[in-house]
Amino acid sequence: TLTYVMTHTENENPCYLKLLNIELQSCTTLRNQVSRISLYAFLSVGIVCTVVGNFLVVLSIAYFKQLQSPTNSFVMSLAVADCLVGLVVMPYSMIRTVEGCWYFGVLFCKLHSSLDVMLCTASIFHLSCIAFDRYYAVCNPLVYSLKMSRSRVALLIVVCWAVPMLISFGPIMLDLHVAGVDILLPKDECVFLVNRIYAVMASLVAFYLPMAVMLIAYWKIFQAAKRQARQINAMESQMAAGVGKDSSKKQRHRNTMKRERKAAKTLGIIMGVFLIFWMPFFTVNIVDPFIEYSTEVVIWDIFLWLGYINSSLNPFLYGFFNRSFRRAFLIISKPQITILETFTKG
């Protein structure tokens, strides 16, 4: 904070204004002890769910060969990104949210902001790749194995990590994201302010372009699902009338189409959850620099934690809607439950 102080010396004019750069401690904890403990408990549960849920997804795909498909390669990489959000981003964000202060220094504030942007963007990129993968699986199944070869999946996963790293660490560590911003923040606060150019460009790359890819992909999948539903109905009518001798082949085809429709529905729900939890943050992120950074801190915290919740929900959405994942989760967790029960009884 800049403060003008009246001073007087013998060799200079009796009175003049001297500009002193005095650093004031502006960080104050406004919450009482009960609310802080409650917030810590609530947010800690979210962090634990994020880490454990995503770790189970990674473990399931790594352990069970039947889960090792092109789509699940994206799912596994997504779970790694979401797990890292829970491990290295959310705990420090929790302390900042509850205490209202930043205790870890200016350099770590930049590093934390860079990791936050990179990992959340990587999570969003993976969701768009999953939608792209499902589009080919449902709408172009004949060319799916060609379009989604192992090398192409690996390349897309590299892009999902490399692009978020470029738009986060480079601009933030070099202070390019705050170029032209004339707001002096105390060292005990870690507020992620961005200039207008970075706000628009980063939001477009990190959210709006992947969102457009997902919306187009899921619209195409929805159209294909409707066509498949009509085919299933026609096939059932034929089977009921006793038409067609190769009923077992038709049954297999019918089950395949049902599985693809269910996969499209599952990923559609994930898309809806993604929009609900991330749209508020990225909307405010673009608007805030154009309204002179007048958005309240509590609004930022609410919208940011909504985005974090998306990382918490992804593994539960897979576990709830995907039978293979449900079985894998049960097999993995069974020994832990048995050990826990034995320990409790003993």
mmCIF file of C-alpha atoms in Angstrom:
data_model
loop_
_atom_site.group_PDB
_atom_site.id
_atom_site.type_symbol
_atom_site.label_atom_id
_atom_site.label_comp_id
_atom_site.label_asym_id
_atom_site.label_seq_id
_atom_site.Cartn_x
_atom_site.Cartn_y
_atom_site.Cartn_z
ATOM 1 C CA THR A 1 0.000 0.000 0.000
ATOM 2 C CA LEU A 2 1.421 3.404 -0.947
ATOM 3 C CA THR A 3 1.359 5.981 1.863
ATOM 4 C CA TYR A 4 2.378 9.653 1.821
ATOM 5 C CA VAL A 5 4.226 10.786 4.993
ATOM 6 C CA MET A 6 5.193 14.341 6.041
ATOM 7 C CA THR A 7 8.916 14.553 6.944
ATOM 8 C CA HIS A 8 11.306 17.332 8.022
ATOM 9 C CA THR A 9 15.119 17.510 7.760
ATOM 10 C CA GLU A 10 17.697 20.303 8.341
ATOM 11 C CA ASN A 11 19.294 20.215 4.894
ATOM 12 C CA GLU A 12 16.082 20.042 2.890
ATOM 13 C CA ASN A 13 12.910 22.049 2.672
ATOM 14 C CA PRO A 14 11.070 22.127 5.996
ATOM 15 C CA CYS A 15 8.181 20.145 4.690
ATOM 16 C CA TYR A 16 7.793 17.856 1.707
ATOM 17 C CA LEU A 17 5.909 14.760 0.730
ATOM 18 C CA LYS A 18 7.926 11.579 0.671
ATOM 19 C CA LEU A 19 6.510 8.473 -0.946
ATOM 20 C CA LEU A 20 6.990 5.398 1.197
ATOM 21 C CA ASN A 21 6.203 1.908 -0.040
ATOM 22 C CA ILE A 22 4.806 0.318 3.116
ATOM 23 C CA GLU A 23 3.658 -3.264 2.970
ATOM 24 C CA LEU A 24 0.601 -3.677 5.159
ATOM 25 C CA GLN A 25 -0.801 -6.972 6.374
ATOM 26 C CA SER A 26 -4.259 -7.043 4.804
ATOM 27 C CA CYS A 27 -5.012 -10.702 5.345
ATOM 28 C CA THR A 28 -7.659 -11.281 7.990
ATOM 29 C CA THR A 29 -9.564 -14.429 8.892
ATOM 30 C CA LEU A 30 -13.223 -13.447 9.063
ATOM 31 C CA ARG A 31 -14.683 -16.869 9.872
ATOM 32 C CA ASN A 32 -15.145 -18.071 13.415
ATOM 33 C CA GLN A 33 -13.674 -21.305 14.697
ATOM 34 C CA VAL A 34 -16.826 -23.398 14.206
ATOM 35 C CA SER A 35 -17.349 -22.369 10.577
ATOM 36 C CA ARG A 36 -13.675 -22.938 9.791
ATOM 37 C CA ILE A 37 -13.717 -26.452 11.256
ATOM 38 C CA SER A 38 -16.945 -27.238 9.382
ATOM 39 C CA LEU A 39 -15.494 -25.986 6.098
ATOM 40 C CA TYR A 40 -12.282 -27.930 6.596
ATOM 41 C CA ALA A 41 -14.276 -31.113 7.286
ATOM 42 C CA PHE A 42 -16.583 -30.637 4.299
ATOM 43 C CA LEU A 43 -13.832 -29.766 1.809
ATOM 44 C CA SER A 44 -11.562 -32.529 3.144
ATOM 45 C CA VAL A 45 -14.264 -35.096 2.376
ATOM 46 C CA GLY A 46 -14.385 -33.747 -1.190
ATOM 47 C CA ILE A 47 -10.600 -34.015 -1.507
ATOM 48 C CA VAL A 48 -10.541 -37.593 -0.190
ATOM 49 C CA CYS A 49 -13.368 -38.602 -2.558
ATOM 50 C CA THR A 50 -11.506 -37.036 -5.492
ATOM 51 C CA VAL A 51 -8.234 -38.818 -4.745
ATOM 52 C CA VAL A 52 -9.670 -42.222 -3.781
ATOM 53 C CA GLY A 53 -12.278 -42.332 -6.561
ATOM 54 C CA ASN A 54 -9.835 -41.451 -9.328
ATOM 55 C CA PHE A 55 -7.158 -43.741 -7.900
ATOM 56 C CA LEU A 56 -9.658 -46.617 -8.087
ATOM 57 C CA VAL A 57 -10.269 -45.839 -11.771
ATOM 58 C CA VAL A 58 -6.520 -45.861 -12.514
ATOM 59 C CA LEU A 59 -6.027 -49.079 -10.540
ATOM 60 C CA SER A 60 -8.983 -50.809 -12.221
ATOM 61 C CA ILE A 61 -7.810 -50.053 -15.761
ATOM 62 C CA ALA A 62 -4.192 -50.925 -14.967
ATOM 63 C CA TYR A 63 -5.113 -54.240 -13.299
ATOM 64 C CA PHE A 64 -7.981 -55.598 -15.438
ATOM 65 C CA LYS A 65 -7.116 -56.301 -19.075
ATOM 66 C CA GLN A 66 -10.749 -56.239 -20.194
ATOM 67 C CA LEU A 67 -10.863 -52.543 -19.263
ATOM 68 C CA GLN A 68 -7.807 -51.671 -21.365
ATOM 69 C CA SER A 69 -9.487 -50.169 -24.435
ATOM 70 C CA PRO A 70 -8.820 -46.950 -26.415
ATOM 71 C CA THR A 71 -11.669 -45.161 -24.639
ATOM 72 C CA ASN A 72 -10.415 -46.262 -21.236
ATOM 73 C CA SER A 73 -6.916 -45.021 -22.083
ATOM 74 C CA PHE A 74 -8.447 -41.538 -22.107
ATOM 75 C CA VAL A 75 -10.417 -42.387 -18.967
ATOM 76 C CA MET A 76 -7.253 -43.502 -17.176
ATOM 77 C CA SER A 77 -5.336 -40.371 -18.179
ATOM 78 C CA LEU A 78 -8.337 -38.267 -17.121
ATOM 79 C CA ALA A 79 -8.357 -40.004 -13.730
ATOM 80 C CA VAL A 80 -4.644 -39.226 -13.300
ATOM 81 C CA ALA A 81 -5.317 -35.532 -13.972
ATOM 82 C CA ASP A 82 -8.301 -35.467 -11.588
ATOM 83 C CA CYS A 83 -6.360 -37.372 -8.917
ATOM 84 C CA LEU A 84 -3.546 -34.798 -9.144
ATOM 85 C CA VAL A 85 -6.118 -32.022 -8.775
ATOM 86 C CA GLY A 86 -7.126 -33.625 -5.487
ATOM 87 C CA LEU A 87 -3.547 -34.220 -4.337
ATOM 88 C CA VAL A 88 -1.644 -31.043 -5.252
ATOM 89 C CA VAL A 89 -4.240 -28.346 -5.966
ATOM 90 C CA MET A 90 -7.312 -28.742 -3.760
ATOM 91 C CA PRO A 91 -5.547 -28.941 -0.343
ATOM 92 C CA TYR A 92 -3.866 -25.533 -0.779
ATOM 93 C CA SER A 93 -7.023 -24.049 -2.282
ATOM 94 C CA MET A 94 -8.902 -25.325 0.771
ATOM 95 C CA ILE A 95 -6.550 -23.493 3.164
ATOM 96 C CA ARG A 96 -6.819 -20.309 1.087
ATOM 97 C CA THR A 97 -10.618 -20.525 0.996
ATOM 98 C CA VAL A 98 -11.069 -21.241 4.713
ATOM 99 C CA GLU A 99 -8.381 -18.957 6.134
ATOM 100 C CA GLY A 100 -8.651 -16.160 3.575
ATOM 101 C CA CYS A 101 -4.830 -16.016 3.600
ATOM 102 C CA TRP A 102 -1.941 -17.482 1.628
ATOM 103 C CA TYR A 103 0.859 -18.819 3.834
ATOM 104 C CA PHE A 104 3.113 -20.356 1.168
ATOM 105 C CA GLY A 105 4.841 -17.421 -0.515
ATOM 106 C CA VAL A 106 4.634 -15.641 -3.871
ATOM 107 C CA LEU A 107 6.585 -18.230 -5.874
ATOM 108 C CA PHE A 108 4.447 -21.139 -4.685
ATOM 109 C CA CYS A 109 1.336 -19.052 -5.420
ATOM 110 C CA LYS A 110 2.429 -18.912 -9.068
ATOM 111 C CA LEU A 111 3.251 -22.625 -9.068
ATOM 112 C CA HIS A 112 -0.099 -23.495 -7.488
ATOM 113 C CA SER A 113 -1.982 -21.328 -10.009
ATOM 114 C CA SER A 114 -0.048 -22.942 -12.876
ATOM 115 C CA LEU A 115 -0.852 -26.466 -11.640
ATOM 116 C CA ASP A 116 -4.477 -25.483 -11.086
ATOM 117 C CA VAL A 117 -4.902 -24.187 -14.637
ATOM 118 C CA MET A 118 -2.911 -27.045 -16.199
ATOM 119 C CA LEU A 119 -4.610 -29.952 -14.415
ATOM 120 C CA CYS A 120 -8.162 -28.611 -14.702
ATOM 121 C CA THR A 121 -7.599 -27.854 -18.404
ATOM 122 C CA ALA A 122 -6.103 -31.325 -18.933
ATOM 123 C CA SER A 123 -9.214 -32.822 -17.320
ATOM 124 C CA ILE A 124 -11.452 -30.870 -19.700
ATOM 125 C CA PHE A 125 -9.343 -31.843 -22.733
ATOM 126 C CA HIS A 126 -9.632 -35.525 -21.817
ATOM 127 C CA LEU A 127 -13.424 -35.252 -21.651
ATOM 128 C CA SER A 128 -13.474 -33.827 -25.180
ATOM 129 C CA CYS A 129 -11.229 -36.677 -26.386
ATOM 130 C CA ILE A 130 -13.575 -39.229 -24.797
ATOM 131 C CA ALA A 131 -16.485 -37.617 -26.640
ATOM 132 C CA PHE A 132 -14.479 -37.697 -29.885
ATOM 133 C CA ASP A 133 -13.653 -41.370 -29.310
ATOM 134 C CA ARG A 134 -17.297 -42.239 -28.607
ATOM 135 C CA TYR A 135 -18.363 -40.394 -31.751
ATOM 136 C CA TYR A 136 -16.299 -42.730 -33.928
ATOM 137 C CA ALA A 137 -17.314 -45.818 -31.927
ATOM 138 C CA VAL A 138 -21.037 -45.099 -32.277
ATOM 139 C CA CYS A 139 -21.311 -43.215 -35.578
ATOM 140 C CA ASN A 140 -18.457 -44.732 -37.602
ATOM 141 C CA PRO A 141 -17.783 -48.171 -36.102
ATOM 142 C CA LEU A 142 -16.259 -49.541 -39.321
ATOM 143 C CA VAL A 143 -13.395 -47.010 -39.258
ATOM 144 C CA TYR A 144 -13.113 -46.823 -35.473
ATOM 145 C CA SER A 145 -10.114 -49.154 -35.136
ATOM 146 C CA LEU A 146 -8.331 -47.196 -37.880
ATOM 147 C CA LYS A 147 -9.109 -43.749 -36.492
ATOM 148 C CA MET A 148 -8.450 -44.705 -32.873
ATOM 149 C CA SER A 149 -5.263 -46.731 -33.221
ATOM 150 C CA ARG A 150 -2.878 -46.959 -30.262
ATOM 151 C CA SER A 151 -0.499 -44.416 -31.766
ATOM 152 C CA ARG A 152 -3.294 -41.914 -32.381
ATOM 153 C CA VAL A 153 -4.704 -42.366 -28.877
ATOM 154 C CA ALA A 154 -1.209 -41.841 -27.435
ATOM 155 C CA LEU A 155 -0.787 -38.677 -29.535
ATOM 156 C CA LEU A 156 -4.122 -37.270 -28.345
ATOM 157 C CA ILE A 157 -3.215 -37.983 -24.715
ATOM 158 C CA VAL A 158 0.096 -36.129 -25.189
ATOM 159 C CA VAL A 159 -1.839 -33.167 -26.620
ATOM 160 C CA CYS A 160 -4.208 -33.302 -23.624
ATOM 161 C CA TRP A 161 -1.218 -32.699 -21.340
ATOM 162 C CA ALA A 162 1.058 -30.536 -23.509
ATOM 163 C CA VAL A 163 -1.417 -27.797 -24.479
ATOM 164 C CA PRO A 164 -2.616 -27.177 -20.882
ATOM 165 C CA MET A 165 1.027 -26.978 -19.792
ATOM 166 C CA LEU A 166 1.766 -24.358 -22.471
ATOM 167 C CA ILE A 167 -1.157 -22.105 -21.545
ATOM 168 C CA SER A 168 -0.473 -22.342 -17.811
ATOM 169 C CA PHE A 169 3.173 -22.496 -16.763
ATOM 170 C CA GLY A 170 4.598 -20.230 -19.462
ATOM 171 C CA PRO A 171 2.291 -17.199 -19.103
ATOM 172 C CA ILE A 172 1.834 -17.486 -15.321
ATOM 173 C CA MET A 173 5.467 -18.008 -14.295
ATOM 174 C CA LEU A 174 6.537 -15.135 -16.602
ATOM 175 C CA ASP A 175 3.687 -12.889 -15.357
ATOM 176 C CA LEU A 176 2.306 -12.516 -18.890
ATOM 177 C CA HIS A 177 -1.203 -13.184 -17.572
ATOM 178 C CA VAL A 178 -1.119 -9.972 -15.497
ATOM 179 C CA ALA A 179 0.551 -7.692 -18.073
ATOM 180 C CA GLY A 180 -1.224 -4.341 -17.918
ATOM 181 C CA VAL A 181 -3.075 -5.134 -14.681
ATOM 182 C CA ASP A 182 -2.455 -2.236 -12.250
ATOM 183 C CA ILE A 183 -3.627 -3.936 -9.073
ATOM 184 C CA LEU A 184 -1.086 -4.429 -6.277
ATOM 185 C CA LEU A 185 -1.896 -7.473 -4.163
ATOM 186 C CA PRO A 186 -0.447 -8.177 -0.709
ATOM 187 C CA LYS A 187 2.059 -11.022 -0.487
ATOM 188 C CA ASP A 188 -0.196 -12.921 1.911
ATOM 189 C CA GLU A 189 -2.946 -13.299 -0.706
ATOM 190 C CA CYS A 190 -2.989 -15.570 -3.741
ATOM 191 C CA VAL A 191 -5.652 -14.184 -6.075
ATOM 192 C CA PHE A 192 -5.529 -15.342 -9.684
ATOM 193 C CA LEU A 193 -6.015 -12.088 -11.595
ATOM 194 C CA VAL A 194 -5.668 -12.148 -15.387
ATOM 195 C CA ASN A 195 -5.710 -9.473 -18.076
ATOM 196 C CA ARG A 196 -8.389 -9.359 -20.731
ATOM 197 C CA ILE A 197 -6.347 -11.018 -23.473
ATOM 198 C CA TYR A 198 -5.318 -13.980 -21.321
ATOM 199 C CA ALA A 199 -8.827 -14.325 -19.863
ATOM 200 C CA VAL A 200 -10.407 -14.616 -23.305
ATOM 201 C CA MET A 201 -7.714 -16.714 -24.992
ATOM 202 C CA ALA A 202 -7.174 -19.144 -22.096
ATOM 203 C CA SER A 203 -10.917 -19.604 -21.558
ATOM 204 C CA LEU A 204 -11.438 -20.301 -25.258
ATOM 205 C CA VAL A 205 -8.666 -22.909 -25.353
ATOM 206 C CA ALA A 206 -9.338 -24.469 -21.944
ATOM 207 C CA PHE A 207 -13.129 -24.585 -21.994
ATOM 208 C CA TYR A 208 -15.144 -23.205 -24.901
ATOM 209 C CA LEU A 209 -13.394 -25.045 -27.753
ATOM 210 C CA PRO A 210 -13.451 -28.418 -25.932
ATOM 211 C CA MET A 211 -17.078 -27.713 -25.029
ATOM 212 C CA ALA A 212 -17.885 -27.156 -28.723
ATOM 213 C CA VAL A 213 -16.177 -30.449 -29.642
ATOM 214 C CA MET A 214 -18.189 -32.300 -26.981
ATOM 215 C CA LEU A 215 -21.512 -30.718 -27.930
ATOM 216 C CA ILE A 216 -21.063 -31.564 -31.623
ATOM 217 C CA ALA A 217 -19.890 -35.110 -30.848
ATOM 218 C CA TYR A 218 -22.761 -35.822 -28.465
ATOM 219 C CA TRP A 219 -25.318 -34.344 -30.841
ATOM 220 C CA LYS A 220 -24.075 -36.729 -33.556
ATOM 221 C CA ILE A 221 -24.147 -39.611 -31.067
ATOM 222 C CA PHE A 222 -27.687 -38.681 -30.036
ATOM 223 C CA GLN A 223 -28.823 -38.761 -33.661
ATOM 224 C CA ALA A 224 -27.149 -42.139 -34.173
ATOM 225 C CA ALA A 225 -28.702 -43.475 -30.966
ATOM 226 C CA LYS A 226 -32.182 -42.539 -32.197
ATOM 227 C CA ARG A 227 -31.574 -44.396 -35.467
ATOM 228 C CA GLN A 228 -30.318 -47.433 -33.563
ATOM 229 C CA ALA A 229 -33.387 -47.352 -31.311
ATOM 230 C CA ARG A 230 -35.631 -47.506 -34.369
ATOM 231 C CA GLN A 231 -33.610 -50.442 -35.716
ATOM 232 C CA ILE A 232 -33.959 -52.268 -32.392
ATOM 233 C CA ASN A 233 -37.719 -51.730 -32.384
ATOM 234 C CA ALA A 234 -38.018 -53.019 -35.959
ATOM 235 C CA MET A 235 -35.882 -56.050 -35.113
ATOM 236 C CA GLU A 236 -37.974 -56.851 -32.043
ATOM 237 C CA SER A 237 -41.130 -56.682 -34.144
ATOM 238 C CA GLN A 238 -39.635 -59.111 -36.647
ATOM 239 C CA MET A 239 -38.573 -61.521 -33.926
ATOM 240 C CA ALA A 240 -41.995 -61.365 -32.324
ATOM 241 C CA ALA A 241 -43.594 -62.238 -35.670
ATOM 242 C CA GLY A 242 -41.217 -65.148 -36.162
ATOM 243 C CA VAL A 243 -39.435 -63.499 -39.060
ATOM 244 C CA GLY A 244 -35.761 -64.233 -39.524
ATOM 245 C CA LYS A 245 -34.064 -67.499 -38.822
ATOM 246 C CA ASP A 246 -30.778 -66.174 -37.515
ATOM 247 C CA SER A 247 -32.255 -64.858 -34.272
ATOM 248 C CA SER A 248 -29.068 -65.353 -32.218
ATOM 249 C CA LYS A 249 -27.098 -63.103 -34.563
ATOM 250 C CA LYS A 250 -29.804 -60.462 -34.369
ATOM 251 C CA GLN A 251 -29.810 -60.725 -30.595
ATOM 252 C CA ARG A 252 -26.066 -60.114 -30.482
ATOM 253 C CA HIS A 253 -26.407 -57.141 -32.816
ATOM 254 C CA ARG A 254 -29.237 -55.782 -30.685
ATOM 255 C CA ASN A 255 -27.158 -56.105 -27.508
ATOM 256 C CA THR A 256 -24.216 -54.363 -29.171
ATOM 257 C CA MET A 257 -26.353 -51.397 -30.182
ATOM 258 C CA LYS A 258 -27.855 -51.203 -26.701
ATOM 259 C CA ARG A 259 -24.388 -51.111 -25.161
ATOM 260 C CA GLU A 260 -23.338 -48.302 -27.478
ATOM 261 C CA ARG A 261 -26.486 -46.349 -26.652
ATOM 262 C CA LYS A 262 -25.841 -46.794 -22.948
ATOM 263 C CA ALA A 263 -22.257 -45.599 -23.366
ATOM 264 C CA ALA A 264 -23.487 -42.531 -25.236
ATOM 265 C CA LYS A 265 -26.047 -41.824 -22.502
ATOM 266 C CA THR A 266 -23.413 -42.186 -19.778
ATOM 267 C CA LEU A 267 -20.998 -39.828 -21.477
ATOM 268 C CA GLY A 268 -23.852 -37.435 -22.189
ATOM 269 C CA ILE A 269 -24.562 -37.228 -18.462
ATOM 270 C CA ILE A 270 -20.845 -36.619 -17.850
ATOM 271 C CA MET A 271 -21.031 -33.826 -20.423
ATOM 272 C CA GLY A 272 -24.020 -32.289 -18.658
ATOM 273 C CA VAL A 273 -22.272 -32.440 -15.291
ATOM 274 C CA PHE A 274 -19.198 -30.873 -16.880
ATOM 275 C CA LEU A 275 -21.198 -27.914 -18.218
ATOM 276 C CA ILE A 276 -23.067 -27.339 -14.955
ATOM 277 C CA PHE A 277 -19.916 -27.305 -12.839
ATOM 278 C CA TRP A 278 -17.445 -25.500 -15.121
ATOM 279 C CA MET A 279 -19.581 -23.006 -17.080
ATOM 280 C CA PRO A 280 -20.026 -20.531 -14.152
ATOM 281 C CA PHE A 281 -16.274 -20.277 -13.498
ATOM 282 C CA PHE A 282 -15.215 -19.691 -17.096
ATOM 283 C CA THR A 283 -18.035 -17.211 -17.668
ATOM 284 C CA VAL A 284 -16.924 -15.115 -14.690
ATOM 285 C CA ASN A 285 -13.278 -15.594 -15.697
ATOM 286 C CA ILE A 286 -13.943 -13.784 -18.988
ATOM 287 C CA VAL A 287 -16.316 -11.159 -17.608
ATOM 288 C CA ASP A 288 -14.298 -10.138 -14.516
ATOM 289 C CA PRO A 289 -11.457 -8.230 -16.296
ATOM 290 C CA PHE A 290 -14.053 -6.211 -18.236
ATOM 291 C CA ILE A 291 -15.849 -5.117 -15.043
ATOM 292 C CA GLU A 292 -12.634 -3.963 -13.338
ATOM 293 C CA TYR A 293 -12.215 -7.129 -11.226
ATOM 294 C CA SER A 294 -15.266 -6.352 -9.124
ATOM 295 C CA THR A 295 -16.384 -9.977 -8.642
ATOM 296 C CA GLU A 296 -16.533 -10.866 -4.955
ATOM 297 C CA VAL A 297 -13.964 -13.356 -3.637
ATOM 298 C CA VAL A 298 -16.712 -15.606 -2.268
ATOM 299 C CA ILE A 299 -18.197 -15.902 -5.785
ATOM 300 C CA TRP A 300 -14.802 -16.926 -7.137
ATOM 301 C CA ASP A 301 -14.410 -19.527 -4.405
ATOM 302 C CA ILE A 302 -17.861 -21.027 -5.003
ATOM 303 C CA PHE A 303 -17.400 -21.279 -8.769
ATOM 304 C CA LEU A 304 -13.843 -22.629 -8.442
ATOM 305 C CA TRP A 305 -14.921 -25.374 -6.037
ATOM 306 C CA LEU A 306 -17.798 -26.250 -8.354
ATOM 307 C CA GLY A 307 -15.153 -26.931 -11.004
ATOM 308 C CA TYR A 308 -13.168 -29.054 -8.577
ATOM 309 C CA ILE A 309 -16.319 -31.082 -7.837
ATOM 310 C CA ASN A 310 -16.338 -32.154 -11.495
ATOM 311 C CA SER A 311 -13.019 -33.935 -10.837
ATOM 312 C CA SER A 312 -14.639 -35.601 -7.811
ATOM 313 C CA LEU A 313 -17.709 -36.802 -9.707
ATOM 314 C CA ASN A 314 -16.083 -38.290 -12.826
ATOM 315 C CA PRO A 315 -15.006 -41.611 -11.239
ATOM 316 C CA PHE A 316 -18.369 -42.053 -9.531
ATOM 317 C CA LEU A 317 -20.172 -41.479 -12.824
ATOM 318 C CA TYR A 318 -18.060 -44.194 -14.451
ATOM 319 C CA GLY A 319 -18.531 -46.530 -11.497
ATOM 320 C CA PHE A 320 -22.287 -46.026 -11.344
ATOM 321 C CA PHE A 321 -23.067 -46.335 -15.055
ATOM 322 C CA ASN A 322 -20.433 -48.812 -16.268
ATOM 323 C CA ARG A 323 -20.922 -52.426 -15.196
ATOM 324 C CA SER A 324 -17.288 -53.386 -15.845
ATOM 325 C CA PHE A 325 -16.048 -50.557 -13.630
ATOM 326 C CA ARG A 326 -18.562 -51.488 -10.922
ATOM 327 C CA ARG A 327 -17.258 -55.055 -10.876
ATOM 328 C CA ALA A 328 -13.660 -53.847 -10.828
ATOM 329 C CA PHE A 329 -14.368 -51.454 -7.951
ATOM 330 C CA LEU A 330 -16.045 -54.238 -5.963
ATOM 331 C CA ILE A 331 -13.198 -56.711 -6.549
ATOM 332 C CA ILE A 332 -10.591 -54.122 -5.516
ATOM 333 C CA SER A 333 -12.488 -52.898 -2.473
ATOM 334 C CA LYS A 334 -13.545 -56.344 -1.192
ATOM 335 C CA PRO A 335 -10.228 -57.187 0.514
ATOM 336 C CA GLN A 336 -10.133 -53.733 2.104
ATOM 337 C CA ILE A 337 -13.679 -54.180 3.448
ATOM 338 C CA THR A 338 -12.784 -57.633 4.838
ATOM 339 C CA ILE A 339 -9.681 -56.267 6.567
ATOM 340 C CA LEU A 340 -11.699 -53.360 7.981
ATOM 341 C CA GLU A 341 -14.421 -55.670 9.279
ATOM 342 C CA THR A 342 -11.828 -57.983 10.893
ATOM 343 C CA PHE A 343 -10.108 -55.019 12.523
ATOM 344 C CA THR A 344 -13.456 -53.652 13.792
ATOM 345 C CA LYS A 345 -14.540 -56.994 15.255
ATOM 346 C CA GLY A 346 -11.175 -57.539 16.862
#
